[in-house]
mmCIF file of C-alpha atoms and ligand atoms in Angstrom:
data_model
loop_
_atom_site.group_PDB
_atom_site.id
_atom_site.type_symbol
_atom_site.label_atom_id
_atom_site.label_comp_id
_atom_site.label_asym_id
_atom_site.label_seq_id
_atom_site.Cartn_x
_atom_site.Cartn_y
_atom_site.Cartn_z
ATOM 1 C CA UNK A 1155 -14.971 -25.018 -7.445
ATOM 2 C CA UNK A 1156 -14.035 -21.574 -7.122
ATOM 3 C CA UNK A 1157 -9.822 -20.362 -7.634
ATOM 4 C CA UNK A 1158 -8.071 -17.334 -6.262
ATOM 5 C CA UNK A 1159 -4.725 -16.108 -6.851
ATOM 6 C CA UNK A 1160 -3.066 -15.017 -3.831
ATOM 7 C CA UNK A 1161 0.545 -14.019 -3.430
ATOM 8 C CA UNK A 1162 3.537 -13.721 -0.497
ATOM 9 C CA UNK A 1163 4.623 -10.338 -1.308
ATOM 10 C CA UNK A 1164 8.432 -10.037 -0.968
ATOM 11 C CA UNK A 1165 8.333 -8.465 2.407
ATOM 12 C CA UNK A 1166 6.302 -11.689 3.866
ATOM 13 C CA UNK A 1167 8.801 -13.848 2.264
ATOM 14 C CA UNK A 1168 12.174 -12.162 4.129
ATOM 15 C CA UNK A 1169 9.690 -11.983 7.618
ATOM 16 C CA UNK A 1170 9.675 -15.558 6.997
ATOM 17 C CA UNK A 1171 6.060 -15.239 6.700
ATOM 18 C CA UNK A 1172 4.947 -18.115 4.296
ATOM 19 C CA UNK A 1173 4.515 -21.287 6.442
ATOM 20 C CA UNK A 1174 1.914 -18.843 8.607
ATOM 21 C CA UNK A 1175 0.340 -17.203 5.726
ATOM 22 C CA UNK A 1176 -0.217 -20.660 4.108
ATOM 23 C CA UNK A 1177 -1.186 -22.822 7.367
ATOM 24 C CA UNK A 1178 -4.065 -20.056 7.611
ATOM 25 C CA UNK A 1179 -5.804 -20.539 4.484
ATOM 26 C CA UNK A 1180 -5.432 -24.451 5.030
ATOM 27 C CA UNK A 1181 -6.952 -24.434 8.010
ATOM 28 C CA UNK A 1182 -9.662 -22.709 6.594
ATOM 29 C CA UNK A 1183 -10.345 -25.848 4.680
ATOM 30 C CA UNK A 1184 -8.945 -24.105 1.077
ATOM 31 C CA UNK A 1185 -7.253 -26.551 -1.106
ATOM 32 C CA UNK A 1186 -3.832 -25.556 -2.780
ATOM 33 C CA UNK A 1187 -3.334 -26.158 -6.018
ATOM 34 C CA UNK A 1188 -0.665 -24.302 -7.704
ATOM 35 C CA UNK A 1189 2.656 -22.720 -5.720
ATOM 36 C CA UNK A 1190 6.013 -21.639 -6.469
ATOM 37 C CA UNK A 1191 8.894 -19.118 -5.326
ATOM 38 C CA UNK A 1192 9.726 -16.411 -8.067
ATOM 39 C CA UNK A 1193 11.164 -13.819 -8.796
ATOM 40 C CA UNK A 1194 8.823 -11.409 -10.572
ATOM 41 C CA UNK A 1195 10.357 -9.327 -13.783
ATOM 42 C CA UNK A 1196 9.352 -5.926 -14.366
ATOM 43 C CA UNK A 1197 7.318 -6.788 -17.682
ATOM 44 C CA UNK A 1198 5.453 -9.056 -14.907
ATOM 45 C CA UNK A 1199 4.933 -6.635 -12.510
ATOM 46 C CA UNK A 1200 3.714 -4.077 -14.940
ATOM 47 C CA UNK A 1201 0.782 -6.292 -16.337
ATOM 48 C CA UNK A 1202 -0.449 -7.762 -12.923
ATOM 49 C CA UNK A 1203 -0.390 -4.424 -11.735
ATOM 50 C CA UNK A 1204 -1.589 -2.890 -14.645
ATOM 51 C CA UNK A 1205 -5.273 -1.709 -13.752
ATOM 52 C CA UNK A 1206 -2.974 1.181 -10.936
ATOM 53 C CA UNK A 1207 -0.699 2.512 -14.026
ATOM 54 C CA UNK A 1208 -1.744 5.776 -13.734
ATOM 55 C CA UNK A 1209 -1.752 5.795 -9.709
ATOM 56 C CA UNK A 1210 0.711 8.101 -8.171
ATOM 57 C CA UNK A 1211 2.491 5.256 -6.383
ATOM 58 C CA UNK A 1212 2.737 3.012 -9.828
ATOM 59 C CA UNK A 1213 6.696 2.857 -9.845
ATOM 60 C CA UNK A 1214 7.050 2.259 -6.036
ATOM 61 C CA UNK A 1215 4.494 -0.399 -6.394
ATOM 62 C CA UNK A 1216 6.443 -2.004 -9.298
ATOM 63 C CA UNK A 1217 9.862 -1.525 -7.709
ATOM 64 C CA UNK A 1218 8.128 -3.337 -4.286
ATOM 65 C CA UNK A 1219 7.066 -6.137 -5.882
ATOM 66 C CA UNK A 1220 10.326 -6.697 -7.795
ATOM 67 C CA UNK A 1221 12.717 -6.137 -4.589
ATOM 68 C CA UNK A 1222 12.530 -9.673 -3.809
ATOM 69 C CA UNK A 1223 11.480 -13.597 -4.319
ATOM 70 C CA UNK A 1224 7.350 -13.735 -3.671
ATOM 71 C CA UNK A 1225 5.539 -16.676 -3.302
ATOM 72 C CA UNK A 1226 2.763 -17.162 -5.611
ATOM 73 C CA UNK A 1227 -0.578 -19.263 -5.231
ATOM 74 C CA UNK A 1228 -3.732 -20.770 -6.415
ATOM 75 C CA UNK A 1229 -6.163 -21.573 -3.974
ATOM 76 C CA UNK A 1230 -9.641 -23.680 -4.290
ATOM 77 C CA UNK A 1231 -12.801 -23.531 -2.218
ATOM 78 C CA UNK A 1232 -15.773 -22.322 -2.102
ATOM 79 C CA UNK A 1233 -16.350 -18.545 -2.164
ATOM 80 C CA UNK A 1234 -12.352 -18.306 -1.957
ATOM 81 C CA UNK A 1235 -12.268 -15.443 -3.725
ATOM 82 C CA UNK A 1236 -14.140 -12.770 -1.206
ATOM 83 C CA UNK A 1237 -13.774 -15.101 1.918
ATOM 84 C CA UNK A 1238 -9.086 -14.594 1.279
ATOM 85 C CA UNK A 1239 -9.520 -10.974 1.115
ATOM 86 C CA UNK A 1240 -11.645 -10.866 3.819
ATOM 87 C CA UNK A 1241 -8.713 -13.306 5.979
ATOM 88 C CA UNK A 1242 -6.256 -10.544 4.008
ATOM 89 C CA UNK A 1243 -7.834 -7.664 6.188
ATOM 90 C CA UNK A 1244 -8.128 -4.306 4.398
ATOM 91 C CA UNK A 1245 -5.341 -2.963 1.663
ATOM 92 C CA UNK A 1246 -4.313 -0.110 4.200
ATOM 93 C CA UNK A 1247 -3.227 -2.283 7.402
ATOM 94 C CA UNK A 1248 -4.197 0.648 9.963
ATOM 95 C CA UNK A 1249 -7.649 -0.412 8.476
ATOM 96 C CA UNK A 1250 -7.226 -4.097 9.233
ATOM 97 C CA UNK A 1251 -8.892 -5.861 11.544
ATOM 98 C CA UNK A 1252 -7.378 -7.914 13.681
ATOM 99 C CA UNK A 1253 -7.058 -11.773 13.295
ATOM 100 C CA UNK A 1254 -6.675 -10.709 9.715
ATOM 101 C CA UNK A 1255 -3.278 -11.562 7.644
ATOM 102 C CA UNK A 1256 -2.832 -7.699 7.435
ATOM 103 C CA UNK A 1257 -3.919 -6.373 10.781
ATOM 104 C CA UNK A 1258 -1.371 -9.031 12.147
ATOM 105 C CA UNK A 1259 1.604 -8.784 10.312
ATOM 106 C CA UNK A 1260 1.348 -5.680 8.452
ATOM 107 C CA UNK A 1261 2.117 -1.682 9.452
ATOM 108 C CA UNK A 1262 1.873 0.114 6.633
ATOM 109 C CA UNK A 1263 0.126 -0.219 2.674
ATOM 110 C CA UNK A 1264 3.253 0.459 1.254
ATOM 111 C CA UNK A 1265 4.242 -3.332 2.529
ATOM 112 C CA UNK A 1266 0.839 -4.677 3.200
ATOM 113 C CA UNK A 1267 2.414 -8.446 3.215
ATOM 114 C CA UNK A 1268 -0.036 -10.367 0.804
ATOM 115 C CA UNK A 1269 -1.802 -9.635 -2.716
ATOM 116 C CA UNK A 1270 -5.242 -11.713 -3.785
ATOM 117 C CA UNK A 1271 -7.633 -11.534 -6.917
ATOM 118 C CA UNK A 1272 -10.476 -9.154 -5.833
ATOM 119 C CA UNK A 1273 -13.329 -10.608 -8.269
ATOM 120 C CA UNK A 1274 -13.676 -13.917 -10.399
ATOM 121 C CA UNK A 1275 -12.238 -12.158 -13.453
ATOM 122 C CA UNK A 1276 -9.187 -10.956 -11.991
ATOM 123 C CA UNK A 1277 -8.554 -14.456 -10.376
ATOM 124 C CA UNK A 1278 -8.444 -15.814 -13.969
ATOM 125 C CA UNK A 1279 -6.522 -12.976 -15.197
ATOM 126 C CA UNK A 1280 -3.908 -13.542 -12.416
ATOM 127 C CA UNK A 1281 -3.964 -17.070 -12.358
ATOM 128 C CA UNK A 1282 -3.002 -17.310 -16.201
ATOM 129 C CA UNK A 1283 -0.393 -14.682 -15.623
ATOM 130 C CA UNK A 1284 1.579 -16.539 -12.637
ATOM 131 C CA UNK A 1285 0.870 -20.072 -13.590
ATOM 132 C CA UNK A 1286 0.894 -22.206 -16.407
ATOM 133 C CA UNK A 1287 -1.992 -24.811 -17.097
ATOM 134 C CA UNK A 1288 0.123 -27.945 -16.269
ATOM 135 C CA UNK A 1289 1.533 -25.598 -13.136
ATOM 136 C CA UNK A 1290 -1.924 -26.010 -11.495
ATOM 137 C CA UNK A 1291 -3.129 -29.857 -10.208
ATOM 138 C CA UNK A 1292 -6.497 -30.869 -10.381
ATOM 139 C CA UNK A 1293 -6.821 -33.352 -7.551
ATOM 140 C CA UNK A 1294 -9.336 -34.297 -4.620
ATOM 141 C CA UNK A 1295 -8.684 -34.790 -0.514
ATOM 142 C CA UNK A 1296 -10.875 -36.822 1.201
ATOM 143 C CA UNK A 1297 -11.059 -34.568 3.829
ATOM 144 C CA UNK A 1298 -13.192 -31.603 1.490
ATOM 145 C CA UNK A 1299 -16.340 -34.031 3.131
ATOM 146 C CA UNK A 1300 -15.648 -33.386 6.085
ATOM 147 C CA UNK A 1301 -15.561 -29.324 5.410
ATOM 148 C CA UNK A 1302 -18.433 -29.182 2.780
HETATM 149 P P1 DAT B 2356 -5.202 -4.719 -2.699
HETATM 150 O O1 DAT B 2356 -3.771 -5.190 -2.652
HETATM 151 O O2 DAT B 2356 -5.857 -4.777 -1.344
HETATM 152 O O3 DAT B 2356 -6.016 -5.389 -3.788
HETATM 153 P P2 DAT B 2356 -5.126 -2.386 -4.449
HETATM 154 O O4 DAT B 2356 -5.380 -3.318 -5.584
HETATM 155 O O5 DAT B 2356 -6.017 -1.197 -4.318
HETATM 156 O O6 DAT B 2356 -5.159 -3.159 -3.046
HETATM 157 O O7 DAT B 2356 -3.636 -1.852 -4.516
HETATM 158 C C1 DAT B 2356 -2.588 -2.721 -4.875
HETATM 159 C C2 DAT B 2356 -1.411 -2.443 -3.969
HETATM 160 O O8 DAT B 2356 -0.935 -1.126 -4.194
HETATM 161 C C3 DAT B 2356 -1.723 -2.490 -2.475
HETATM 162 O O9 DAT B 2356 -1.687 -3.804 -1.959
HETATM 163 C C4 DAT B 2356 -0.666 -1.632 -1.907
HETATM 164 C C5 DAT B 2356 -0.445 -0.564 -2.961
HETATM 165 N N1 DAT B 2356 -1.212 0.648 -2.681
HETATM 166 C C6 DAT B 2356 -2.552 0.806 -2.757
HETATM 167 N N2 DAT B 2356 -2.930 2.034 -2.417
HETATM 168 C C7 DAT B 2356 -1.779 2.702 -2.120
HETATM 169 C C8 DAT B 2356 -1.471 4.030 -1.697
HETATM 170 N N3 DAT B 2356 -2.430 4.939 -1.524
HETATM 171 N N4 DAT B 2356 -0.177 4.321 -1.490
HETATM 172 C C9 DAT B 2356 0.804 3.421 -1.674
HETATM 173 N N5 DAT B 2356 0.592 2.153 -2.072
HETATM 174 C C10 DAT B 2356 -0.683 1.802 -2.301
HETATM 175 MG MG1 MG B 2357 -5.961 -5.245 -5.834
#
């Protein structure tokens, strides 16, 4: 089964944003299996966001996700990957549709609310940055028949 990492950003956290952002993707039918509250350090921050180090915007992004506790998850399900950016809504929230996490909650890209993994490879990248092995559970609901 597929994983994603997807991530409160601190401005969902302090709009008390988590229970919503989470009760979405579990009524989807995704399965969580890995979650805590940090608090990322700048070495962190740096390496998960290292592929936009030469972006303009680089140290805002940094200093953004470092401003505050973030929730961080991994998610299971089939297709997660595409299908939680498309529930995400577009990075630029005057781009996002509505419905989606973004074009709900979100006014502007500078606090666009929620980060996930964009491709397979970045998932596993991400995942093994946030979490460690024994962080994420491996465990079955009887209630994946009834959505697959
Ligand atoms: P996404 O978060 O949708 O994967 P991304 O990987 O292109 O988007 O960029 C990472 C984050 O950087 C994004 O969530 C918000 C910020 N960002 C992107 N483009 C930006 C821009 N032009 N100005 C300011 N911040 C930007
Ligand atoms: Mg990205």
């Amino acid at each position: 089964m597929e994983r994603t990492f997807l991530m409160v950003k601190p401005d969902g956290v302090q709009r008390n944003l988590i229970g919503e952002i989470v009760s979405r993707f579990e009524k989807k039918g995704f399965q969580l299996v890995g979650a805590k509250l940090m608090q990322i350090s700048q070495e962190l921050a740096e390496q998960h966001y290292g592929e936009h180090k030469e972006r303009p915007f680089f140290g805002e992004l940094v200093d953004f996700i470092t401003s505050g506790p973030v929730f961080a998850m991994v998610w299971e399900g089939e297709n997660v990957i595409a299908t939680a950016r498309q529930m995400m809504g577009a990075t630029n929230p005057k781009d996002a549709a509505p419905a989606t996490i973004r074009g709900d909650f979100a006014a502007t890209v500078g606090k666009n609310i929620i980060h996930g993994s964009d491709s397979p490879e970045s998932a596993v990248r991400e995942i093994g940055l946030f979490f460690k092995e024994e962080e994420v559970v491996e465990y079955s609901k009887l209630i994946s028949e009834w959505v697959y």
